[in-house]
PDB file of C-alpha atoms and ligand atoms in Angstrom:
ATOM      1  CA  MET A   3       0.298   0.240  -0.145  1.00 71.00           C
ATOM      2  CA  ASP A   4       0.911   3.824  -0.439  1.00 85.00           C
ATOM      3  CA  VAL A   5       3.036   5.010   2.115  1.00 87.00           C
ATOM      4  CA  ASP A   6       1.169   8.049   2.786  1.00 94.00           C
ATOM      5  CA  ILE A   7      -2.151   6.222   2.838  1.00 95.00           C
ATOM      6  CA  LYS A   8      -0.624   4.200   5.242  1.00 96.00           C
ATOM      7  CA  TYR A   9      -0.023   6.913   7.267  1.00 96.00           C
ATOM      8  CA  MET A  10      -3.237   8.245   6.689  1.00 98.00           C
ATOM      9  CA  LEU A  11      -5.210   5.011   8.212  1.00 98.00           C
ATOM     10  CA  GLU A  12      -2.789   4.450  11.273  1.00 98.00           C
ATOM     11  CA  ASN A  13      -4.038   7.969  11.677  1.00 98.00           C
ATOM     12  CA  ILE A  14      -7.499   7.218  12.143  1.00 98.00           C
ATOM     13  CA  ASP A  15      -7.253   4.157  13.618  1.00 98.00           C
ATOM     14  CA  GLN A  16      -5.030   6.026  16.618  1.00 98.00           C
ATOM     15  CA  GLU A  17      -8.059   8.798  16.844  1.00 98.00           C
ATOM     16  CA  ALA A  18     -10.590   5.954  17.058  1.00 98.00           C
ATOM     17  CA  ARG A  19      -9.141   4.508  20.027  1.00 98.00           C
ATOM     18  CA  LEU A  20      -8.432   7.749  21.359  1.00 98.00           C
ATOM     19  CA  THR A  21     -12.342   9.073  20.903  1.00 98.00           C
ATOM     20  CA  ALA A  22     -13.950   5.394  21.953  1.00 98.00           C
ATOM     21  CA  ASP A  23     -15.761   6.646  25.084  1.00 97.00           C
ATOM     22  CA  TYR A  24     -17.644   8.997  23.368  1.00 96.00           C
ATOM     23  CA  THR A  25     -18.430   6.973  19.890  1.00 97.00           C
ATOM     24  CA  GLY A  26     -18.510   3.482  20.974  1.00 95.00           C
ATOM     25  CA  ARG A  27     -16.744   2.618  18.239  1.00 96.00           C
ATOM     26  CA  PRO A  28     -12.413   1.853  19.250  1.00 97.00           C
ATOM     27  CA  ARG A  29     -11.891   0.755  15.660  1.00 97.00           C
ATOM     28  CA  PHE A  30     -13.909   0.985  12.317  1.00 98.00           C
ATOM     29  CA  ALA A  31     -15.157  -1.697  10.048  1.00 98.00           C
ATOM     30  CA  ASP A  32     -12.533  -3.253   7.610  1.00 98.00           C
ATOM     31  CA  SER A  33     -14.846  -2.610   5.171  1.00 98.00           C
ATOM     32  CA  VAL A  34     -14.607   0.916   5.964  1.00 98.00           C
ATOM     33  CA  MET A  35     -10.690   0.675   6.041  1.00 98.00           C
ATOM     34  CA  LYS A  36     -10.490  -0.908   3.295  1.00 98.00           C
ATOM     35  CA  ALA A  37     -12.628   2.050   1.137  1.00 98.00           C
ATOM     36  CA  MET A  38     -10.488   4.598   2.882  1.00 98.00           C
ATOM     37  CA  ALA A  39      -7.107   2.928   1.660  1.00 98.00           C
ATOM     38  CA  GLN A  40      -8.994   2.412  -1.865  1.00 97.00           C
ATOM     39  CA  VAL A  41      -9.946   6.066  -2.556  1.00 98.00           C
ATOM     40  CA  ASN A  42      -6.625   8.267  -3.062  1.00 97.00           C
ATOM     41  CA  ARG A  43      -7.627  11.347  -0.660  1.00 98.00           C
ATOM     42  CA  ALA A  44      -4.930  13.201  -3.155  1.00 97.00           C
ATOM     43  CA  ASP A  45      -7.354  12.589  -6.151  1.00 98.00           C
ATOM     44  CA  PHE A  46      -9.984  15.089  -4.209  1.00 98.00           C
ATOM     45  CA  VAL A  47      -7.730  18.068  -2.973  1.00 97.00           C
ATOM     46  CA  PRO A  48      -6.750  21.042  -4.409  1.00 96.00           C
ATOM     47  CA  ASP A  49      -3.077  21.388  -6.068  1.00 96.00           C
ATOM     48  CA  ILE A  50      -2.114  23.784  -3.434  1.00 95.00           C
ATOM     49  CA  ALA A  51      -2.825  21.549  -0.724  1.00 96.00           C
ATOM     50  CA  GLN A  52      -1.258  18.077  -2.127  1.00 96.00           C
ATOM     51  CA  SER A  53       1.365  18.255   0.277  1.00 96.00           C
ATOM     52  CA  ARG A  54      -1.117  17.809   2.929  1.00 96.00           C
ATOM     53  CA  ALA A  55      -3.466  15.597   1.588  1.00 97.00           C
ATOM     54  CA  PHE A  56      -2.645  12.768   3.787  1.00 97.00           C
ATOM     55  CA  LEU A  57      -2.876  14.398   6.898  1.00 97.00           C
ATOM     56  CA  ASN A  58      -5.878  13.693   9.306  1.00 97.00           C
ATOM     57  CA  ALA A  59      -6.702  17.079   9.115  1.00 97.00           C
ATOM     58  CA  PRO A  60      -9.609  19.375   6.748  1.00 97.00           C
ATOM     59  CA  LEU A  61      -8.413  21.110   4.156  1.00 97.00           C
ATOM     60  CA  ALA A  62      -9.802  24.651   2.100  1.00 97.00           C
ATOM     61  CA  ILE A  63     -11.314  23.306  -1.370  1.00 97.00           C
ATOM     62  CA  GLY A  64     -12.502  26.897  -2.124  1.00 95.00           C
ATOM     63  CA  HIS A  65     -15.876  28.725  -1.768  1.00 95.00           C
ATOM     64  CA  GLY A  66     -15.249  28.859   2.091  1.00 94.00           C
ATOM     65  CA  GLN A  67     -16.150  24.986   1.835  1.00 96.00           C
ATOM     66  CA  THR A  68     -13.205  21.696   3.238  1.00 96.00           C
ATOM     67  CA  ILE A  69     -13.232  18.592   2.404  1.00 97.00           C
ATOM     68  CA  SER A  70     -13.393  16.799   5.813  1.00 97.00           C
ATOM     69  CA  GLN A  71     -10.679  15.126   8.301  1.00 97.00           C
ATOM     70  CA  PRO A  72      -9.992  11.141   7.118  1.00 98.00           C
ATOM     71  CA  TYR A  73     -10.841  10.091  10.753  1.00 98.00           C
ATOM     72  CA  ILE A  74     -14.399  11.839  10.401  1.00 98.00           C
ATOM     73  CA  VAL A  75     -14.981  10.594   7.046  1.00 98.00           C
ATOM     74  CA  ALA A  76     -14.197   7.129   8.749  1.00 98.00           C
ATOM     75  CA  LEU A  77     -16.446   7.708  11.412  1.00 98.00           C
ATOM     76  CA  MET A  78     -19.519   8.966   9.945  1.00 98.00           C
ATOM     77  CA  THR A  79     -19.049   6.312   7.367  1.00 98.00           C
ATOM     78  CA  ASP A  80     -18.645   3.594  10.056  1.00 98.00           C
ATOM     79  CA  LEU A  81     -21.994   4.922  11.861  1.00 98.00           C
ATOM     80  CA  LEU A  82     -23.895   4.228   8.479  1.00 98.00           C
ATOM     81  CA  GLU A  83     -23.223   0.574   8.526  1.00 98.00           C
ATOM     82  CA  LEU A  84     -23.588   0.364   4.564  1.00 98.00           C
ATOM     83  CA  SER A  85     -24.784  -3.078   3.049  1.00 98.00           C
ATOM     84  CA  PRO A  86     -23.387  -3.624  -0.246  1.00 98.00           C
ATOM     85  CA  ASP A  87     -27.278  -3.484  -1.521  1.00 98.00           C
ATOM     86  CA  ASP A  88     -27.792   0.239  -0.266  1.00 98.00           C
ATOM     87  CA  ARG A  89     -28.669   3.478  -1.917  1.00 98.00           C
ATOM     88  CA  VAL A  90     -27.424   6.527   0.397  1.00 98.00           C
ATOM     89  CA  LEU A  91     -28.175  10.062   0.126  1.00 98.00           C
ATOM     90  CA  GLU A  92     -25.393  12.592   0.650  1.00 98.00           C
ATOM     91  CA  LEU A  93     -25.981  16.311   1.235  1.00 98.00           C
ATOM     92  CA  GLY A  94     -22.807  18.524   0.811  1.00 98.00           C
ATOM     93  CA  THR A  95     -20.536  16.664  -2.161  1.00 98.00           C
ATOM     94  CA  GLY A  96     -17.703  19.353  -1.777  1.00 98.00           C
ATOM     95  CA  SER A  97     -14.847  17.690  -3.487  1.00 98.00           C
ATOM     96  CA  GLY A  98     -16.948  14.347  -3.766  1.00 98.00           C
ATOM     97  CA  TYR A  99     -14.033  12.192  -1.640  1.00 98.00           C
ATOM     98  CA  GLN A 100     -16.944  11.531   1.062  1.00 98.00           C
ATOM     99  CA  ALA A 101     -19.130  10.002  -2.225  1.00 98.00           C
ATOM    100  CA  ALA A 102     -16.390   8.316  -3.290  1.00 98.00           C
ATOM    101  CA  ILE A 103     -16.188   6.613   0.199  1.00 98.00           C
ATOM    102  CA  LEU A 104     -19.592   5.593   0.246  1.00 98.00           C
ATOM    103  CA  ALA A 105     -19.479   4.547  -3.561  1.00 98.00           C
ATOM    104  CA  LYS A 106     -17.012   1.613  -2.461  1.00 98.00           C
ATOM    105  CA  LEU A 107     -19.699   0.374   0.334  1.00 98.00           C
ATOM    106  CA  ALA A 108     -22.883   0.824  -1.170  1.00 98.00           C
ATOM    107  CA  LYS A 109     -25.009   0.214  -4.639  1.00 98.00           C
ATOM    108  CA  GLN A 110     -25.766   3.640  -5.438  1.00 98.00           C
ATOM    109  CA  VAL A 111     -24.988   7.549  -4.187  1.00 98.00           C
ATOM    110  CA  TYR A 112     -26.758  10.066  -4.626  1.00 98.00           C
ATOM    111  CA  THR A 113     -25.280  13.409  -3.483  1.00 98.00           C
ATOM    112  CA  LEU A 114     -26.455  17.519  -3.530  1.00 98.00           C
ATOM    113  CA  GLU A 115     -24.453  20.389  -3.358  1.00 98.00           C
ATOM    114  CA  ARG A 116     -25.409  24.032  -3.508  1.00 97.00           C
ATOM    115  CA  ILE A 117     -22.674  25.439  -5.147  1.00 98.00           C
ATOM    116  CA  GLY A 118     -22.470  25.575  -8.340  1.00 98.00           C
ATOM    117  CA  SER A 119     -18.806  25.156  -9.457  1.00 97.00           C
ATOM    118  CA  LEU A 120     -18.188  22.638  -6.665  1.00 98.00           C
ATOM    119  CA  ALA A 121     -20.940  20.358  -7.952  1.00 98.00           C
ATOM    120  CA  ASP A 122     -19.616  20.428 -11.700  1.00 98.00           C
ATOM    121  CA  ALA A 123     -15.975  19.561 -10.288  1.00 98.00           C
ATOM    122  CA  ALA A 124     -16.968  16.859  -8.011  1.00 98.00           C
ATOM    123  CA  ALA A 125     -19.104  15.144 -10.794  1.00 98.00           C
ATOM    124  CA  GLY A 126     -16.154  15.570 -13.175  1.00 98.00           C
ATOM    125  CA  ARG A 127     -13.576  13.882 -11.005  1.00 98.00           C
ATOM    126  CA  LEU A 128     -15.726  10.997  -9.942  1.00 98.00           C
ATOM    127  CA  GLN A 129     -16.858   9.827 -13.439  1.00 98.00           C
ATOM    128  CA  ALA A 130     -12.837  10.628 -14.434  1.00 98.00           C
ATOM    129  CA  LEU A 131     -11.900   8.243 -11.843  1.00 98.00           C
ATOM    130  CA  GLY A 132     -14.711   5.303 -12.911  1.00 98.00           C
ATOM    131  CA  PHE A 133     -17.201   6.059  -9.744  1.00 98.00           C
ATOM    132  CA  ASP A 134     -20.104   4.963 -11.878  1.00 98.00           C
ATOM    133  CA  ASN A 135     -22.267   4.510  -9.302  1.00 98.00           C
ATOM    134  CA  VAL A 136     -22.522   8.209  -7.828  1.00 98.00           C
ATOM    135  CA  SER A 137     -25.220  10.608  -9.068  1.00 98.00           C
ATOM    136  CA  CYS A 138     -24.400  14.046  -8.678  1.00 98.00           C
ATOM    137  CA  ARG A 139     -26.993  17.037  -8.359  1.00 98.00           C
ATOM    138  CA  HIS A 140     -26.481  20.588  -8.459  1.00 98.00           C
ATOM    139  CA  SER A 141     -29.339  21.838  -5.595  1.00 96.00           C
ATOM    140  CA  ASN A 142     -30.308  22.914  -2.228  1.00 96.00           C
ATOM    141  CA  GLY A 143     -30.540  19.870  -0.187  1.00 94.00           C
ATOM    142  CA  TYR A 144     -32.464  20.665   2.702  1.00 94.00           C
ATOM    143  CA  HIS A 145     -35.105  19.142   0.665  1.00 95.00           C
ATOM    144  CA  GLY A 146     -33.452  15.513  -0.040  1.00 97.00           C
ATOM    145  CA  TRP A 147     -33.830  14.113  -3.640  1.00 98.00           C
ATOM    146  CA  PRO A 148     -37.770  13.025  -4.030  1.00 98.00           C
ATOM    147  CA  GLU A 149     -37.487  11.471  -6.845  1.00 98.00           C
ATOM    148  CA  LYS A 150     -34.952   8.873  -5.846  1.00 98.00           C
ATOM    149  CA  ALA A 151     -35.804   8.485  -2.532  1.00 98.00           C
ATOM    150  CA  PRO A 152     -36.270   6.269   0.076  1.00 98.00           C
ATOM    151  CA  PHE A 153     -32.871   5.433   0.891  1.00 98.00           C
ATOM    152  CA  ASP A 154     -31.482   2.899   3.579  1.00 98.00           C
ATOM    153  CA  ALA A 155     -28.946   5.911   4.541  1.00 98.00           C
ATOM    154  CA  ILE A 156     -28.335   9.490   4.894  1.00 98.00           C
ATOM    155  CA  MET A 157     -25.266  11.202   5.302  1.00 98.00           C
ATOM    156  CA  VAL A 158     -25.564  15.175   5.642  1.00 98.00           C
ATOM    157  CA  THR A 159     -22.128  16.849   5.906  1.00 98.00           C
ATOM    158  CA  ALA A 160     -23.050  20.201   6.942  1.00 96.00           C
ATOM    159  CA  ALA A 161     -24.211  21.686   9.989  1.00 95.00           C
ATOM    160  CA  SER A 162     -27.642  22.444  10.809  1.00 95.00           C
ATOM    161  CA  PRO A 163     -29.754  23.748  13.615  1.00 94.00           C
ATOM    162  CA  PHE A 164     -32.206  21.051  13.317  1.00 95.00           C
ATOM    163  CA  VAL A 165     -32.867  18.161  10.851  1.00 96.00           C
ATOM    164  CA  PRO A 166     -34.249  18.875   7.420  1.00 96.00           C
ATOM    165  CA  PRO A 167     -37.744  17.179   7.321  1.00 96.00           C
ATOM    166  CA  ALA A 168     -37.584  15.875   4.055  1.00 97.00           C
ATOM    167  CA  LEU A 169     -34.882  13.449   4.980  1.00 98.00           C
ATOM    168  CA  LEU A 170     -36.372  12.089   7.668  1.00 97.00           C
ATOM    169  CA  ASP A 171     -39.166  11.024   5.577  1.00 98.00           C
ATOM    170  CA  GLN A 172     -36.506   9.893   2.491  1.00 98.00           C
ATOM    171  CA  LEU A 173     -35.103   7.589   5.196  1.00 98.00           C
ATOM    172  CA  LYS A 174     -36.275   3.818   4.779  1.00 98.00           C
ATOM    173  CA  PRO A 175     -37.676   2.395   8.260  1.00 98.00           C
ATOM    174  CA  GLY A 176     -34.553   0.492   9.319  1.00 97.00           C
ATOM    175  CA  GLY A 177     -32.210   3.405   8.020  1.00 98.00           C
ATOM    176  CA  ARG A 178     -29.874   5.115   9.375  1.00 98.00           C
ATOM    177  CA  LEU A 179     -28.978   9.366   9.191  1.00 98.00           C
ATOM    178  CA  VAL A 180     -25.878  10.959  10.533  1.00 98.00           C
ATOM    179  CA  LEU A 181     -25.633  14.894  10.619  1.00 98.00           C
ATOM    180  CA  PRO A 182     -23.724  17.277  12.810  1.00 98.00           C
ATOM    181  CA  LEU A 183     -26.617  19.238  14.968  1.00 97.00           C
ATOM    182  CA  ALA A 184     -26.445  22.085  16.546  1.00 89.00           C
ATOM    183  CA  GLU A 185     -28.317  25.477  17.329  1.00 68.00           C
ATOM    184  CA  THR A 186     -25.538  28.023  17.832  1.00 70.00           C
ATOM    185  CA  GLY A 187     -21.618  28.156  17.780  1.00 76.00           C
ATOM    186  CA  LEU A 188     -18.314  26.749  16.420  1.00 83.00           C
ATOM    187  CA  TYR A 189     -19.035  22.978  17.099  1.00 92.00           C
ATOM    188  CA  GLN A 190     -21.969  20.594  16.820  1.00 95.00           C
ATOM    189  CA  GLN A 191     -22.633  17.165  18.016  1.00 97.00           C
ATOM    190  CA  LEU A 192     -22.256  14.920  15.548  1.00 97.00           C
ATOM    191  CA  THR A 193     -25.884  12.856  15.587  1.00 98.00           C
ATOM    192  CA  LEU A 194     -26.947   9.252  14.428  1.00 98.00           C
ATOM    193  CA  ILE A 195     -30.542   8.723  13.913  1.00 98.00           C
ATOM    194  CA  THR A 196     -32.054   5.511  13.409  1.00 98.00           C
ATOM    195  CA  LYS A 197     -35.616   4.745  11.778  1.00 98.00           C
ATOM    196  CA  ASP A 198     -36.732   1.485  13.153  1.00 97.00           C
ATOM    197  CA  GLU A 199     -39.208  -0.789  11.002  1.00 96.00           C
ATOM    198  CA  GLN A 200     -42.328   0.793  12.497  1.00 96.00           C
ATOM    199  CA  GLY A 201     -41.145   3.878  11.917  1.00 95.00           C
ATOM    200  CA  GLN A 202     -39.826   5.352  14.991  1.00 97.00           C
ATOM    201  CA  THR A 203     -36.808   7.170  15.289  1.00 97.00           C
ATOM    202  CA  GLU A 204     -34.257   7.139  17.576  1.00 98.00           C
ATOM    203  CA  THR A 205     -31.318   9.727  18.854  1.00 97.00           C
ATOM    204  CA  ARG A 206     -28.008   9.440  19.829  1.00 96.00           C
ATOM    205  CA  PRO A 207     -25.192  12.127  20.016  1.00 96.00           C
ATOM    206  CA  VAL A 208     -22.157  10.559  18.792  1.00 97.00           C
ATOM    207  CA  LEU A 209     -18.954  13.517  18.995  1.00 96.00           C
ATOM    208  CA  ALA A 210     -18.427  16.995  18.955  1.00 95.00           C
ATOM    209  CA  VAL A 211     -17.654  17.832  15.369  1.00 96.00           C
ATOM    210  CA  SER A 212     -16.937  21.635  13.591  1.00 94.00           C
ATOM    211  CA  PHE A 213     -18.298  21.843  10.058  1.00 94.00           C
ATOM    212  CA  VAL A 214     -19.190  24.530   7.884  1.00 93.00           C
ATOM    213  CA  PRO A 215     -22.836  25.178   7.933  1.00 93.00           C
ATOM    214  CA  LEU A 216     -25.753  23.780   5.269  1.00 94.00           C
ATOM    215  CA  VAL A 217     -27.126  26.966   3.885  1.00 93.00           C
ATOM    216  CA  ASP A 218     -30.964  27.007   3.017  1.00 88.00           C
ATOM    217  CA  ASP A 219     -31.006  28.845  -0.178  1.00 83.00           C
TER     218      ASP A 219
HETATM  219  N1  SAH B 302     -18.591  15.766   2.284  1.00 73.57           N
HETATM  220  C1  SAH B 302     -17.427  16.823   1.300  1.00 73.57           C
HETATM  221  C2  SAH B 302     -17.145  17.826   2.260  1.00 73.57           C
HETATM  222  C3  SAH B 302     -18.290  19.063   2.975  1.00 73.57           C
HETATM  223  S1  SAH B 302     -18.290  20.821   2.880  1.00 73.57           S
HETATM  224  C4  SAH B 302     -16.393  15.991   0.632  1.00 73.57           C
HETATM  225  O1  SAH B 302     -15.878  14.975   0.791  1.00 73.57           O
HETATM  226  O2  SAH B 302     -15.449  16.985   0.158  1.00 73.57           O
HETATM  227  C5  SAH B 302     -20.265  20.895   3.168  1.00 73.57           C
HETATM  228  C6  SAH B 302     -20.495  20.723   1.656  1.00 73.57           C
HETATM  229  O3  SAH B 302     -21.719  21.220   2.121  1.00 73.57           O
HETATM  230  C7  SAH B 302     -20.171  22.217   1.003  1.00 73.57           C
HETATM  231  O4  SAH B 302     -19.640  22.272  -0.180  1.00 73.57           O
HETATM  232  C8  SAH B 302     -21.347  23.431   0.762  1.00 73.57           C
HETATM  233  O5  SAH B 302     -21.221  23.704  -0.129  1.00 73.57           O
HETATM  234  C9  SAH B 302     -22.224  22.139   0.985  1.00 73.57           C
HETATM  235  N2  SAH B 302     -23.658  22.635   1.206  1.00 73.57           N
HETATM  236  C10 SAH B 302     -24.220  23.199   1.801  1.00 73.57           C
HETATM  237  N3  SAH B 302     -25.609  23.640   2.377  1.00 73.57           N
HETATM  238  C11 SAH B 302     -26.203  22.749   1.455  1.00 73.57           C
HETATM  239  C12 SAH B 302     -27.175  22.371   0.791  1.00 73.57           C
HETATM  240  N4  SAH B 302     -28.087  23.199   1.583  1.00 73.57           N
HETATM  241  N5  SAH B 302     -27.948  21.500   0.271  1.00 73.57           N
HETATM  242  C13 SAH B 302     -26.069  20.914  -0.670  1.00 73.57           C
HETATM  243  N6  SAH B 302     -24.836  21.152  -0.228  1.00 73.57           N
HETATM  244  C14 SAH B 302     -25.040  22.018   0.798  1.00 73.57           C
END
């Protein structure tokens, strides 16, 4: 394995152990770590940040947005407990990195991005890299993607003070939704919402995180 990716995976493992008291997950599923090994983060990072591509840190991708820290990408992916037949919705395509990781673990990924140039760049990048099972759309994700619903899992990679109601509607019974939730301030609670077969939801705070805001246009 590429030495840089090996370094990144070691950092993810280490941080998973350090945060286990909060997350309840001292290590992530082998399938998740394999996906993290297979997708080259450098392909999603701007030229100016190439030397930092494998650091366990968020990086600027333009328009005031960021590609998340690898550990957080792995944690959020792990929380979704994906199966190979799953259809997943992501809000906040950004660079397309998280969508690529999801695409390694699920059947089909649908991802929404409100900034046109980021949406176009991510779609082009994912296509060039051969991710045929990712559908990208330039739109406000607050309303989800009703034409493609319901989803087995939903991930929001931008912070919101509440759960956009459309997302709960578009989550299948038995499904899982992960998002950073906060009323105010720099930090949010990464939150896992599970929906049982009767449609009842259960909410669990996982970890304090810091994300760019979800913007409702
Ligand atoms: N998942 C991304 C990082 C996301 S950064 C990656 O792997 O690179 C958060 C992204 O959410 C930003 O690109 C921002 O433009 C987008 N965003 C914010 N509000 C949104 C909304 N309402 N709908 C869709 N995308 C949104």
